[in-house]
Amino acid sequence: IKNSEKFSINLYTGASTGDELDRVLACIERLKLKIPYQSHSDLRKLINQGKVNFIDMHLSHVSRYIREGIFPPIDVAVIEACDVTSDGRIYLTNSSGMSGTYLALAKDIYIELNEAHPLDMKGLHDIYLPELHSGRPINIDYVDDRIGTPYVRVNPERIKGIVLTNKYDSSPGFKKPDDASFKIANHLLDFILHEVEHGRIPKQLLPFQSGVGNVANAVLACIARDNRFKSIEMYTEVIQDSIFELLDSDKLRFASTTALTFSEEGQKRFHSQLHDLKSKFILRPMEISNNPEVIRRMGLVTMNTALEADIYGNVNSTHVLGSAMMNGIGGSGDFTRNAYISIFMAPSIAKGGKISAFVPMVSHVDHNEHSVQIMVSEQGLADLRAKTPKERAQLIIEKCAHPMYKDQLKDYFQHAQRVSFGLHTPHDLKQALSWHVRLQETGSMHPDHQKIKEPISKDTEKAARKIDQTAAPKK
């Protein structure tokens, strides 16, 4: 690739990948199109500069788009495995993701046989690809149900090469949750127990889906330390190092996921205990882990992170100032729309108070008010179920907004009710995005912050970095 002057590729992945792929291809500028997710700063910069095309989409939709020919066909699949047999059985490693689909459709296959992963990884996966247009249900009722095979099978003639490696995934180190994250987690646990007391969640609880990042890690850590929780199940997209706290407290009954994104230390621990842990984990293809039918049937409690939310409960998960891509929607939409209870979490402020996570109107909508049931920050929790738009606004302002922005939000809401075209969801369209404009011009959403010497850079990557702390990386 380095020696080819005009060579560029369309890159399809499961979700985020490491430095070895996204960073390298970004640095040599050989990417033409990336789908369906990304989380590397170098690639993000090129996307926001318009130099790389990026399609941000629900992860559960990707397989069908490829299998039905909506996306251009796959020429080459490069897949990591812990073992491959002469009859074409490929045993995957830390991720199932989209591997089954890519292996089924690629013209040529190359296997990275990674000896860092023990052969005991064989048996962790449950590979099943649903038939297109069959209308048949996916027969998964419980998180530990198995309906497929522990390997992907291909015609061995399509395997054009096998490369031996011995290297752990380049996942970022595990970052311990901060104080705000633990406060959010405690609000969430109190809410879940409240739902149990009122009979809306059974005493044995419902399976949890948890996004990634500080807040998600804090939730699992608090469950591990809280004696009121005895045992939990997870049906999720990504599992991080925080799962070890649940294992150490003997509270994890079972976890289903599509990928393990452990730190190097976490990978080593998982491998060393793999013989005992295999009875508690399944790795599924993304079209199963994120499948709306299965999510709805299981009745999941889903917990995802918002970049920002507005007073009516609309959530922006992806775009800084409405235009600069952060990472992508990932699987948050798959889980949120089909959840039994959907929860969004965010620290109420970022950058020392220059940015409020709660605004009059979001600059981009990923999850609309009809899908968002619970909103929570370190300030408190707002139950938005069975509430009118105006009731939701009052709750979010009172329960979730930071004190330094609460009066401003109240003022906007009262003003909007006086001047709005309609009063079902009051807005003043002249002022609705004024907070974002102020942030772009002065570096702060708050009118009393001293104006910085230079306005926020028009370089979207710089702008993204300034708000990066309010977004959590996904799978």
mmCIF file of C-alpha atoms in Angstrom, residues 105-444:
data_model
loop_
_atom_site.group_PDB
_atom_site.id
_atom_site.type_symbol
_atom_site.label_atom_id
_atom_site.label_comp_id
_atom_site.label_asym_id
_atom_site.label_seq_id
_atom_site.Cartn_x
_atom_site.Cartn_y
_atom_site.Cartn_z
ATOM 1 C CA LEU A 105 -19.052 -13.042 1.291
ATOM 2 C CA ALA A 106 -15.394 -12.157 0.700
ATOM 3 C CA LYS A 107 -13.751 -13.366 -2.497
ATOM 4 C CA ASP A 108 -10.421 -13.964 -0.753
ATOM 5 C CA ILE A 109 -9.703 -14.658 2.917
ATOM 6 C CA TYR A 110 -6.536 -14.035 4.906
ATOM 7 C CA ILE A 111 -6.222 -15.352 8.454
ATOM 8 C CA GLU A 112 -4.154 -13.719 11.170
ATOM 9 C CA LEU A 113 -3.420 -16.683 13.415
ATOM 10 C CA ASN A 114 -2.640 -14.932 16.684
ATOM 11 C CA GLU A 115 -0.792 -17.143 19.135
ATOM 12 C CA ALA A 116 -1.338 -14.609 21.932
ATOM 13 C CA HIS A 117 -4.817 -16.121 22.227
ATOM 14 C CA PRO A 118 -4.888 -19.628 23.726
ATOM 15 C CA LEU A 119 -6.682 -22.497 22.029
ATOM 16 C CA ASP A 120 -9.047 -22.475 25.012
ATOM 17 C CA MET A 121 -10.769 -19.562 23.227
ATOM 18 C CA LYS A 122 -12.362 -22.271 21.097
ATOM 19 C CA GLY A 123 -15.914 -22.743 22.330
ATOM 20 C CA LEU A 124 -16.530 -19.157 23.475
ATOM 21 C CA HIS A 125 -18.301 -18.185 20.258
ATOM 22 C CA ASP A 126 -21.812 -19.004 19.087
ATOM 23 C CA ILE A 127 -21.874 -18.251 15.360
ATOM 24 C CA TYR A 128 -25.280 -17.978 13.741
ATOM 25 C CA LEU A 129 -26.313 -15.840 10.764
ATOM 26 C CA PRO A 130 -30.074 -15.316 10.404
ATOM 27 C CA GLU A 131 -31.648 -16.064 7.052
ATOM 28 C CA LEU A 132 -32.679 -13.098 4.941
ATOM 29 C CA HIS A 133 -36.425 -12.558 4.425
ATOM 30 C CA SER A 134 -37.321 -15.856 6.101
ATOM 31 C CA GLY A 135 -39.474 -14.346 8.844
ATOM 32 C CA ARG A 136 -38.195 -17.036 11.175
ATOM 33 C CA PRO A 137 -37.607 -16.029 14.792
ATOM 34 C CA ILE A 138 -34.134 -16.086 16.284
ATOM 35 C CA ASN A 139 -34.458 -18.740 18.968
ATOM 36 C CA ILE A 140 -32.710 -16.932 21.793
ATOM 37 C CA ASP A 141 -34.807 -16.452 24.909
ATOM 38 C CA TYR A 142 -32.074 -16.281 27.568
ATOM 39 C CA VAL A 143 -28.608 -14.740 27.629
ATOM 40 C CA ASP A 144 -26.879 -18.144 27.714
ATOM 41 C CA ASP A 145 -28.841 -19.797 24.879
ATOM 42 C CA ARG A 146 -26.723 -21.261 22.086
ATOM 43 C CA ILE A 147 -28.123 -21.722 18.587
ATOM 44 C CA GLY A 148 -25.037 -21.836 16.342
ATOM 45 C CA THR A 149 -21.544 -23.271 16.063
ATOM 46 C CA PRO A 150 -18.303 -22.356 17.884
ATOM 47 C CA TYR A 151 -16.597 -21.589 14.564
ATOM 48 C CA VAL A 152 -17.145 -20.024 11.139
ATOM 49 C CA ARG A 153 -16.900 -22.512 8.290
ATOM 50 C CA VAL A 154 -15.650 -21.525 4.826
ATOM 51 C CA ASN A 155 -14.424 -23.265 1.698
ATOM 52 C CA PRO A 156 -10.694 -23.677 2.445
ATOM 53 C CA GLU A 157 -9.886 -22.838 -1.182
ATOM 54 C CA ARG A 158 -10.913 -19.246 -0.446
ATOM 55 C CA ILE A 159 -8.248 -18.959 2.263
ATOM 56 C CA LYS A 160 -5.366 -17.385 0.354
ATOM 57 C CA GLY A 161 -2.948 -16.952 3.220
ATOM 58 C CA ILE A 162 -2.307 -17.436 6.941
ATOM 59 C CA VAL A 163 -0.059 -15.032 8.836
ATOM 60 C CA LEU A 164 1.306 -15.982 12.258
ATOM 61 C CA THR A 165 1.351 -13.283 14.943
ATOM 62 C CA ASN A 166 1.712 -13.140 18.701
ATOM 63 C CA LYS A 167 0.346 -9.841 19.938
ATOM 64 C CA TYR A 168 -2.375 -8.622 22.281
ATOM 65 C CA ASP A 169 -5.056 -6.220 21.100
ATOM 66 C CA SER A 170 -4.050 -2.562 21.340
ATOM 67 C CA SER A 171 -6.943 -1.649 23.600
ATOM 68 C CA PRO A 172 -6.541 1.451 25.777
ATOM 69 C CA GLY A 173 -5.681 0.947 29.419
ATOM 70 C CA PHE A 174 -8.540 0.696 31.876
ATOM 71 C CA LYS A 175 -9.397 4.088 33.373
ATOM 72 C CA LYS A 176 -10.973 4.118 36.799
ATOM 73 C CA PRO A 177 -14.306 5.960 37.045
ATOM 74 C CA ASP A 178 -14.333 9.443 38.555
ATOM 75 C CA ASP A 179 -16.544 10.821 41.321
ATOM 76 C CA ALA A 180 -19.253 12.087 38.956
ATOM 77 C CA SER A 181 -19.478 8.655 37.344
ATOM 78 C CA PHE A 182 -19.995 6.971 40.706
ATOM 79 C CA LYS A 183 -22.731 9.465 41.600
ATOM 80 C CA ILE A 184 -24.503 8.675 38.329
ATOM 81 C CA ALA A 185 -24.132 4.965 39.035
ATOM 82 C CA ASN A 186 -25.661 5.287 42.496
ATOM 83 C CA HIS A 187 -28.666 7.181 41.114
ATOM 84 C CA LEU A 188 -29.150 4.363 38.613
ATOM 85 C CA LEU A 189 -28.954 1.580 41.176
ATOM 86 C CA ASP A 190 -31.466 3.329 43.424
ATOM 87 C CA PHE A 191 -33.812 3.631 40.446
ATOM 88 C CA ILE A 192 -33.471 -0.052 39.545
ATOM 89 C CA LEU A 193 -34.244 -1.109 43.110
ATOM 90 C CA HIS A 194 -37.212 1.274 43.117
ATOM 91 C CA GLU A 195 -38.537 -0.489 40.017
ATOM 92 C CA VAL A 196 -38.070 -3.859 41.724
ATOM 93 C CA GLU A 197 -40.036 -2.664 44.758
ATOM 94 C CA HIS A 198 -42.897 -1.587 42.498
ATOM 95 C CA GLY A 199 -42.940 -4.858 40.572
ATOM 96 C CA ARG A 200 -41.824 -3.408 37.252
ATOM 97 C CA ILE A 201 -38.536 -5.324 37.354
ATOM 98 C CA PRO A 202 -38.487 -8.872 38.771
ATOM 99 C CA LYS A 203 -36.493 -9.547 41.932
ATOM 100 C CA GLN A 204 -33.992 -11.628 39.967
ATOM 101 C CA LEU A 205 -33.552 -8.527 37.754
ATOM 102 C CA LEU A 206 -33.510 -8.227 33.961
ATOM 103 C CA PRO A 207 -30.418 -8.508 31.754
ATOM 104 C CA PHE A 208 -28.324 -5.347 31.460
ATOM 105 C CA GLN A 209 -26.783 -3.733 28.416
ATOM 106 C CA SER A 210 -24.010 -1.317 29.209
ATOM 107 C CA GLY A 211 -22.094 0.987 26.910
ATOM 108 C CA VAL A 212 -18.422 1.744 27.374
ATOM 109 C CA GLY A 213 -16.564 4.456 29.236
ATOM 110 C CA ASN A 214 -16.276 5.801 32.762
ATOM 111 C CA VAL A 215 -19.952 5.879 33.651
ATOM 112 C CA ALA A 216 -20.646 2.372 32.391
ATOM 113 C CA ASN A 217 -17.644 1.069 34.317
ATOM 114 C CA ALA A 218 -18.847 2.829 37.463
ATOM 115 C CA VAL A 219 -22.282 1.210 37.197
ATOM 116 C CA LEU A 220 -20.800 -2.282 37.087
ATOM 117 C CA ALA A 221 -18.365 -1.442 39.892
ATOM 118 C CA CYS A 222 -21.203 -0.205 42.105
ATOM 119 C CA ILE A 223 -23.274 -3.319 41.417
ATOM 120 C CA ALA A 224 -20.276 -5.425 42.417
ATOM 121 C CA ARG A 225 -19.931 -3.546 45.716
ATOM 122 C CA ASP A 226 -23.631 -3.202 46.557
ATOM 123 C CA ASN A 227 -24.961 -6.019 48.739
ATOM 124 C CA ARG A 228 -28.502 -5.335 47.514
ATOM 125 C CA PHE A 229 -27.549 -6.894 44.159
ATOM 126 C CA LYS A 230 -26.915 -10.629 44.278
ATOM 127 C CA SER A 231 -26.598 -11.757 40.663
ATOM 128 C CA ILE A 232 -26.839 -10.097 37.262
ATOM 129 C CA GLU A 233 -26.859 -11.085 33.606
ATOM 130 C CA MET A 234 -25.592 -9.048 30.677
ATOM 131 C CA TYR A 235 -26.667 -9.056 27.042
ATOM 132 C CA THR A 236 -24.504 -6.371 25.548
ATOM 133 C CA GLU A 237 -22.273 -5.344 22.675
ATOM 134 C CA VAL A 238 -18.915 -4.803 24.368
ATOM 135 C CA ILE A 239 -17.401 -5.981 27.645
ATOM 136 C CA GLN A 240 -14.560 -4.104 29.359
ATOM 137 C CA ASP A 241 -12.271 -4.674 32.348
ATOM 138 C CA SER A 242 -15.019 -3.608 34.745
ATOM 139 C CA ILE A 243 -16.542 -7.068 34.312
ATOM 140 C CA PHE A 244 -13.773 -8.418 36.559
ATOM 141 C CA GLU A 245 -15.270 -6.626 39.568
ATOM 142 C CA LEU A 246 -18.501 -8.546 39.007
ATOM 143 C CA LEU A 247 -16.535 -11.774 38.688
ATOM 144 C CA ASP A 248 -14.522 -11.074 41.843
ATOM 145 C CA SER A 249 -17.717 -10.424 43.800
ATOM 146 C CA ASP A 250 -19.296 -13.585 42.320
ATOM 147 C CA LYS A 251 -22.244 -11.559 40.992
ATOM 148 C CA LEU A 252 -21.976 -12.263 37.273
ATOM 149 C CA ARG A 253 -24.206 -15.167 36.341
ATOM 150 C CA PHE A 254 -23.656 -14.858 32.601
ATOM 151 C CA ALA A 255 -22.589 -12.355 29.928
ATOM 152 C CA SER A 256 -23.351 -12.375 26.211
ATOM 153 C CA THR A 257 -21.451 -9.949 23.983
ATOM 154 C CA THR A 258 -19.961 -9.521 20.537
ATOM 155 C CA ALA A 259 -16.523 -8.301 21.654
ATOM 156 C CA LEU A 260 -14.139 -8.279 24.609
ATOM 157 C CA THR A 261 -12.251 -4.973 24.702
ATOM 158 C CA PHE A 262 -9.959 -5.637 27.638
ATOM 159 C CA SER A 263 -6.755 -3.793 28.399
ATOM 160 C CA GLU A 264 -3.617 -5.880 27.953
ATOM 161 C CA GLU A 265 -3.721 -6.671 31.669
ATOM 162 C CA GLY A 266 -7.364 -7.664 31.320
ATOM 163 C CA GLN A 267 -6.611 -9.898 28.347
ATOM 164 C CA LYS A 268 -3.886 -11.695 30.276
ATOM 165 C CA ARG A 269 -6.166 -12.211 33.261
ATOM 166 C CA PHE A 270 -9.022 -13.471 31.091
ATOM 167 C CA HIS A 271 -6.729 -15.945 29.365
ATOM 168 C CA SER A 272 -5.275 -17.183 32.654
ATOM 169 C CA GLN A 273 -8.774 -17.871 34.029
ATOM 170 C CA LEU A 274 -10.343 -18.951 30.748
ATOM 171 C CA HIS A 275 -10.977 -22.533 31.810
ATOM 172 C CA ASP A 276 -13.278 -21.313 34.595
ATOM 173 C CA LEU A 277 -14.745 -18.323 32.729
ATOM 174 C CA LYS A 278 -15.925 -20.118 29.586
ATOM 175 C CA SER A 279 -19.069 -21.185 31.414
ATOM 176 C CA LYS A 280 -20.000 -17.504 31.945
ATOM 177 C CA PHE A 281 -19.413 -15.965 28.494
ATOM 178 C CA ILE A 282 -20.697 -16.167 24.922
ATOM 179 C CA LEU A 283 -19.454 -14.119 21.972
ATOM 180 C CA ARG A 284 -22.088 -13.690 19.259
ATOM 181 C CA PRO A 285 -22.145 -12.114 15.785
ATOM 182 C CA MET A 286 -23.136 -8.466 15.867
ATOM 183 C CA GLU A 287 -26.373 -9.126 13.979
ATOM 184 C CA ILE A 288 -27.389 -11.314 16.943
ATOM 185 C CA SER A 289 -25.927 -9.343 19.874
ATOM 186 C CA ASN A 290 -27.589 -6.171 18.556
ATOM 187 C CA ASN A 291 -30.697 -7.752 17.075
ATOM 188 C CA PRO A 292 -33.875 -5.761 17.863
ATOM 189 C CA GLU A 293 -36.011 -8.902 18.070
ATOM 190 C CA VAL A 294 -33.785 -10.516 20.701
ATOM 191 C CA ILE A 295 -33.313 -7.285 22.653
ATOM 192 C CA ARG A 296 -37.065 -6.708 22.864
ATOM 193 C CA ARG A 297 -37.808 -10.316 23.816
ATOM 194 C CA MET A 298 -35.301 -10.359 26.664
ATOM 195 C CA GLY A 299 -36.533 -7.095 28.165
ATOM 196 C CA LEU A 300 -33.176 -5.401 28.585
ATOM 197 C CA VAL A 301 -32.301 -2.498 30.846
ATOM 198 C CA THR A 302 -30.016 -0.465 28.575
ATOM 199 C CA MET A 303 -27.507 2.135 29.756
ATOM 200 C CA ASN A 304 -25.733 4.384 27.260
ATOM 201 C CA THR A 305 -23.838 7.657 27.363
ATOM 202 C CA ALA A 306 -25.063 10.916 25.842
ATOM 203 C CA LEU A 307 -22.835 13.586 24.367
ATOM 204 C CA GLU A 308 -25.621 16.052 25.094
ATOM 205 C CA ALA A 309 -29.377 16.024 25.691
ATOM 206 C CA ASP A 310 -31.999 18.713 25.417
ATOM 207 C CA ILE A 311 -34.737 19.648 27.846
ATOM 208 C CA TYR A 312 -37.286 17.456 26.048
ATOM 209 C CA GLY A 313 -35.186 14.289 26.149
ATOM 210 C CA ASN A 314 -33.649 14.177 22.679
ATOM 211 C CA VAL A 315 -30.103 12.796 22.774
ATOM 212 C CA ASN A 316 -27.045 13.561 20.662
ATOM 213 C CA SER A 317 -24.496 10.747 20.874
ATOM 214 C CA THR A 318 -22.309 11.506 17.894
ATOM 215 C CA HIS A 319 -21.825 15.088 16.683
ATOM 216 C CA VAL A 320 -19.889 17.973 18.233
ATOM 217 C CA LEU A 321 -21.610 21.289 17.523
ATOM 218 C CA GLY A 322 -23.941 19.469 15.172
ATOM 219 C CA SER A 323 -21.347 18.820 12.483
ATOM 220 C CA ALA A 324 -18.148 17.146 13.707
ATOM 221 C CA MET A 325 -18.318 13.367 14.049
ATOM 222 C CA MET A 326 -17.104 11.996 17.366
ATOM 223 C CA ASN A 327 -17.230 8.182 17.087
ATOM 224 C CA GLY A 328 -20.583 7.030 15.775
ATOM 225 C CA ILE A 329 -23.951 5.785 16.961
ATOM 226 C CA GLY A 330 -22.649 2.231 17.248
ATOM 227 C CA GLY A 331 -25.166 -0.063 18.863
ATOM 228 C CA SER A 332 -26.757 2.501 21.162
ATOM 229 C CA GLY A 333 -29.746 2.909 18.852
ATOM 230 C CA ASP A 334 -30.249 -0.848 18.492
ATOM 231 C CA PHE A 335 -30.481 -1.235 22.252
ATOM 232 C CA THR A 336 -32.255 2.008 23.148
ATOM 233 C CA ARG A 337 -35.181 1.723 20.762
ATOM 234 C CA ASN A 338 -35.913 -1.884 21.729
ATOM 235 C CA ALA A 339 -35.198 -1.765 25.464
ATOM 236 C CA TYR A 340 -37.616 -2.531 28.254
ATOM 237 C CA ILE A 341 -36.099 0.446 30.068
ATOM 238 C CA SER A 342 -33.752 2.778 28.176
ATOM 239 C CA ILE A 343 -31.368 4.949 30.197
ATOM 240 C CA PHE A 344 -29.016 7.718 29.074
ATOM 241 C CA MET A 345 -26.245 9.050 31.278
ATOM 242 C CA ALA A 346 -23.963 12.091 31.149
ATOM 243 C CA PRO A 347 -21.981 14.265 33.543
ATOM 244 C CA SER A 348 -23.897 17.551 33.690
ATOM 245 C CA ILE A 349 -20.914 19.718 32.702
ATOM 246 C CA ALA A 350 -17.573 19.371 30.956
ATOM 247 C CA LYS A 351 -14.408 21.453 30.546
ATOM 248 C CA GLY A 352 -14.694 22.986 33.999
ATOM 249 C CA GLY A 353 -18.225 24.174 33.413
ATOM 250 C CA LYS A 354 -17.725 25.690 29.969
ATOM 251 C CA ILE A 355 -20.016 23.077 28.444
ATOM 252 C CA SER A 356 -23.423 21.942 29.681
ATOM 253 C CA ALA A 357 -24.568 18.454 28.724
ATOM 254 C CA PHE A 358 -28.165 19.693 28.977
ATOM 255 C CA VAL A 359 -29.153 22.332 26.453
ATOM 256 C CA PRO A 360 -32.339 23.941 25.086
ATOM 257 C CA MET A 361 -32.094 21.970 21.831
ATOM 258 C CA VAL A 362 -29.515 19.373 20.804
ATOM 259 C CA SER A 363 -27.416 20.246 17.777
ATOM 260 C CA HIS A 364 -27.929 16.748 16.342
ATOM 261 C CA VAL A 365 -30.442 13.994 17.196
ATOM 262 C CA ASP A 366 -29.508 10.312 17.400
ATOM 263 C CA HIS A 367 -32.136 9.138 19.908
ATOM 264 C CA ASN A 368 -35.368 11.079 19.953
ATOM 265 C CA GLU A 369 -37.606 11.770 22.917
ATOM 266 C CA HIS A 370 -39.824 8.769 22.120
ATOM 267 C CA SER A 371 -36.970 6.321 22.775
ATOM 268 C CA VAL A 372 -35.408 7.904 25.870
ATOM 269 C CA GLN A 373 -37.099 6.852 29.106
ATOM 270 C CA ILE A 374 -34.612 7.763 31.844
ATOM 271 C CA MET A 375 -32.069 10.596 31.958
ATOM 272 C CA VAL A 376 -29.429 10.766 34.662
ATOM 273 C CA SER A 377 -26.454 12.918 35.608
ATOM 274 C CA GLU A 378 -24.458 13.214 38.814
ATOM 275 C CA GLN A 379 -27.082 15.778 39.904
ATOM 276 C CA GLY A 380 -29.981 13.327 39.824
ATOM 277 C CA LEU A 381 -32.304 11.131 37.775
ATOM 278 C CA ALA A 382 -35.324 12.126 35.671
ATOM 279 C CA ASP A 383 -37.967 9.482 34.932
ATOM 280 C CA LEU A 384 -39.446 10.675 31.637
ATOM 281 C CA ARG A 385 -41.965 7.880 31.187
ATOM 282 C CA ALA A 386 -45.608 8.904 30.782
ATOM 283 C CA LYS A 387 -44.682 12.585 30.786
ATOM 284 C CA THR A 388 -45.687 15.355 28.383
ATOM 285 C CA PRO A 389 -42.909 17.336 26.681
ATOM 286 C CA LYS A 390 -43.316 20.210 29.135
ATOM 287 C CA GLU A 391 -43.257 17.839 32.102
ATOM 288 C CA ARG A 392 -40.086 16.245 30.732
ATOM 289 C CA ALA A 393 -38.456 19.652 30.414
ATOM 290 C CA GLN A 394 -39.231 20.548 34.011
ATOM 291 C CA LEU A 395 -37.874 17.209 35.253
ATOM 292 C CA ILE A 396 -34.647 17.303 33.261
ATOM 293 C CA ILE A 397 -33.906 20.882 34.311
ATOM 294 C CA GLU A 398 -34.657 20.191 37.963
ATOM 295 C CA LYS A 399 -33.066 16.749 38.292
ATOM 296 C CA CYS A 400 -30.179 16.635 35.814
ATOM 297 C CA ALA A 401 -28.882 20.113 34.963
ATOM 298 C CA HIS A 402 -25.885 21.551 36.783
ATOM 299 C CA PRO A 403 -26.692 24.454 39.171
ATOM 300 C CA MET A 404 -24.598 26.880 37.113
ATOM 301 C CA TYR A 405 -26.877 26.264 34.097
ATOM 302 C CA LYS A 406 -30.193 25.482 35.790
ATOM 303 C CA ASP A 407 -31.508 29.058 35.938
ATOM 304 C CA GLN A 408 -30.589 29.650 32.299
ATOM 305 C CA LEU A 409 -32.518 26.559 31.242
ATOM 306 C CA LYS A 410 -35.507 27.655 33.300
ATOM 307 C CA ASP A 411 -35.361 31.098 31.712
ATOM 308 C CA TYR A 412 -35.240 29.608 28.234
ATOM 309 C CA PHE A 413 -38.157 27.259 28.938
ATOM 310 C CA GLN A 414 -40.310 30.085 30.318
ATOM 311 C CA HIS A 415 -39.365 32.355 27.424
ATOM 312 C CA ALA A 416 -40.137 29.612 24.888
ATOM 313 C CA GLN A 417 -43.630 29.202 26.318
ATOM 314 C CA ARG A 418 -44.256 32.915 25.700
ATOM 315 C CA VAL A 419 -43.003 33.103 22.103
ATOM 316 C CA SER A 420 -43.295 29.580 20.689
ATOM 317 C CA PHE A 421 -45.418 28.956 17.590
ATOM 318 C CA GLY A 422 -47.056 26.064 19.445
ATOM 319 C CA LEU A 423 -47.142 25.079 23.102
ATOM 320 C CA HIS A 424 -46.948 21.291 22.871
ATOM 321 C CA THR A 425 -43.127 21.409 22.702
ATOM 322 C CA PRO A 426 -42.253 25.082 23.232
ATOM 323 C CA HIS A 427 -39.178 26.441 21.452
ATOM 324 C CA ASP A 428 -37.846 29.797 20.394
ATOM 325 C CA LEU A 429 -36.127 28.897 17.137
ATOM 326 C CA LYS A 430 -34.066 32.087 17.278
ATOM 327 C CA GLN A 431 -32.551 31.075 20.618
ATOM 328 C CA ALA A 432 -32.705 27.263 20.613
ATOM 329 C CA LEU A 433 -29.113 26.753 19.414
ATOM 330 C CA SER A 434 -27.699 29.952 20.896
ATOM 331 C CA TRP A 435 -25.747 28.006 23.518
ATOM 332 C CA HIS A 436 -23.820 26.164 20.808
ATOM 333 C CA VAL A 437 -23.201 29.404 18.925
ATOM 334 C CA ARG A 438 -21.866 30.980 22.129
ATOM 335 C CA LEU A 439 -19.585 27.971 22.700
ATOM 336 C CA GLN A 440 -18.223 28.262 19.185
ATOM 337 C CA GLU A 441 -17.663 32.015 19.469
ATOM 338 C CA THR A 442 -16.395 32.332 23.046
ATOM 339 C CA GLY A 443 -15.316 28.864 24.146
ATOM 340 C CA SER A 444 -18.100 28.550 26.717
#
